């Protein structure tokens, strides 16, 4: 593939700013002139000049025909898709568009038990009913692996009438599903394969990482360009095959703002340029640094480093249980005393992301900090998260959304249909989704979980909203 060294959106913005036009248009700060000094500290003068939108030469995200069209085409080519749409409301809206643009009310979709909450909003928008797939589980590290090929086989046999399978691959901890085999099974059953690849925009650039979704045969893949590559936060892409083009484009347009921030769009264009020119070298370096970090950490007594088949090694999960610390306690010590912030902590682990922005120095600082974690000599008990059941939701999230609800004590909610979403953040994985029957196991998991809870009307979680019938 001949490399493309241009960034069409960034170039159009520079041209507009260099033209010296006197603006009588939005945004009201008028290229920074009216901006408060605190806001001016956030952007360079040139950044303000280019923070304009809706000009003819800057194209239209909703009907791209010039620089946005060219930038999206270049991205599709680099990530081996037929087409690509840029998103300025994160992978959340890319996932919503992926579901809303391919499925309809009454359709069935197989999704992992631990899909991200953005999937629920996609299900509410589309009216699709989920069938929950169990996720394999690593008992030693107490964390979710991915959905196995065998589970997909069982699920397709049990629900041959389903229209689609949606998987999160790789998951937050970097564990990818065997997408090549799964794609064959899914397509042979006449279903489509949607991938939440929020944590996988970099996979394309190093053969040592799991295969990217589009290369493995997915029909659509939503990627957070901002999470592990160089786009600004909120900037994501949706990759897809051209037979989905028409409806997916309409869905994306319905879900996106009519005033997309030009800086976010340019950051997607520039992140693509950076990967196109130096992606292989940069991502391979991140992989090498991660391998070194893993080797160094394995030499520290009391710490364990997570390893698995089909793992993105740049996600480094460190188990601190043998220090008598929970993940949250270790996170707090690292943050307050050692000025290190991890991506997330759970009951027993800390997750560190190594990206192309890291170097020998950041890695050795992390190793030094982890060596300083104290030993609290206490026993850490871990919640169990395993279930092998493939379960269809009692009601679709959309039906549930419109039904009357009542509040009951969490302990008394077993057997009722949940009317809200219970998600702990991070990792943003729902323990309960609207429309799902509440089991004794999930009540126990909620009672044992820690972290910021979102979705729940009662943040203490002593009560829960259920469907009132
Ligand atoms: C697996 C997964 N999917 C989707 C998302 C949503 O991405 P965004 O925050 O870009 O909207 C996240 C965010 O954490 C995620 O972890």
mmCIF file of C-alpha atoms in Angstrom, residues 28 40 42 45 81 131 149 151 163-164 225 267 302 305 326 331 344 357 361 368 395 421 424 427 439 445 450:
data_model
loop_
_atom_site.group_PDB
_atom_site.id
_atom_site.type_symbol
_atom_site.label_atom_id
_atom_site.label_comp_id
_atom_site.label_asym_id
_atom_site.label_seq_id
_atom_site.Cartn_x
_atom_site.Cartn_y
_atom_site.Cartn_z
ATOM 1 C CA UNK A 28 -19.039 32.822 19.351
ATOM 2 C CA UNK A 40 -7.131 30.564 26.212
ATOM 3 C CA UNK A 42 -6.206 25.403 26.974
ATOM 4 C CA UNK A 45 -3.765 30.861 19.270
ATOM 5 C CA UNK A 81 -12.481 -1.644 5.756
ATOM 6 C CA UNK A 131 -29.314 -12.956 24.375
ATOM 7 C CA UNK A 149 -15.790 -20.428 20.086
ATOM 8 C CA UNK A 151 -20.070 -20.809 23.458
ATOM 9 C CA UNK A 163 -29.645 -11.869 13.361
ATOM 10 C CA UNK A 164 -26.309 -10.807 14.820
ATOM 11 C CA UNK A 225 -9.068 6.025 18.161
ATOM 12 C CA UNK A 267 -7.364 14.704 15.437
ATOM 13 C CA UNK A 302 4.181 -10.786 45.638
ATOM 14 C CA UNK A 305 1.289 -10.436 35.896
ATOM 15 C CA UNK A 326 -7.314 -4.746 46.962
ATOM 16 C CA UNK A 331 -4.541 2.367 43.058
ATOM 17 C CA UNK A 344 -8.437 0.850 36.294
ATOM 18 C CA UNK A 357 3.695 7.371 23.861
ATOM 19 C CA UNK A 361 11.785 5.990 31.397
ATOM 20 C CA UNK A 368 10.029 1.356 40.678
ATOM 21 C CA UNK A 395 -37.911 -8.062 27.694
ATOM 22 C CA UNK A 421 -28.746 -0.533 34.418
ATOM 23 C CA UNK A 424 -19.563 -0.111 38.075
ATOM 24 C CA UNK A 427 -14.648 -0.850 33.764
ATOM 25 C CA UNK A 439 -30.636 -13.762 39.764
ATOM 26 C CA UNK A 445 -22.039 -9.680 42.809
ATOM 27 C CA UNK A 450 -16.778 -1.640 44.613
#
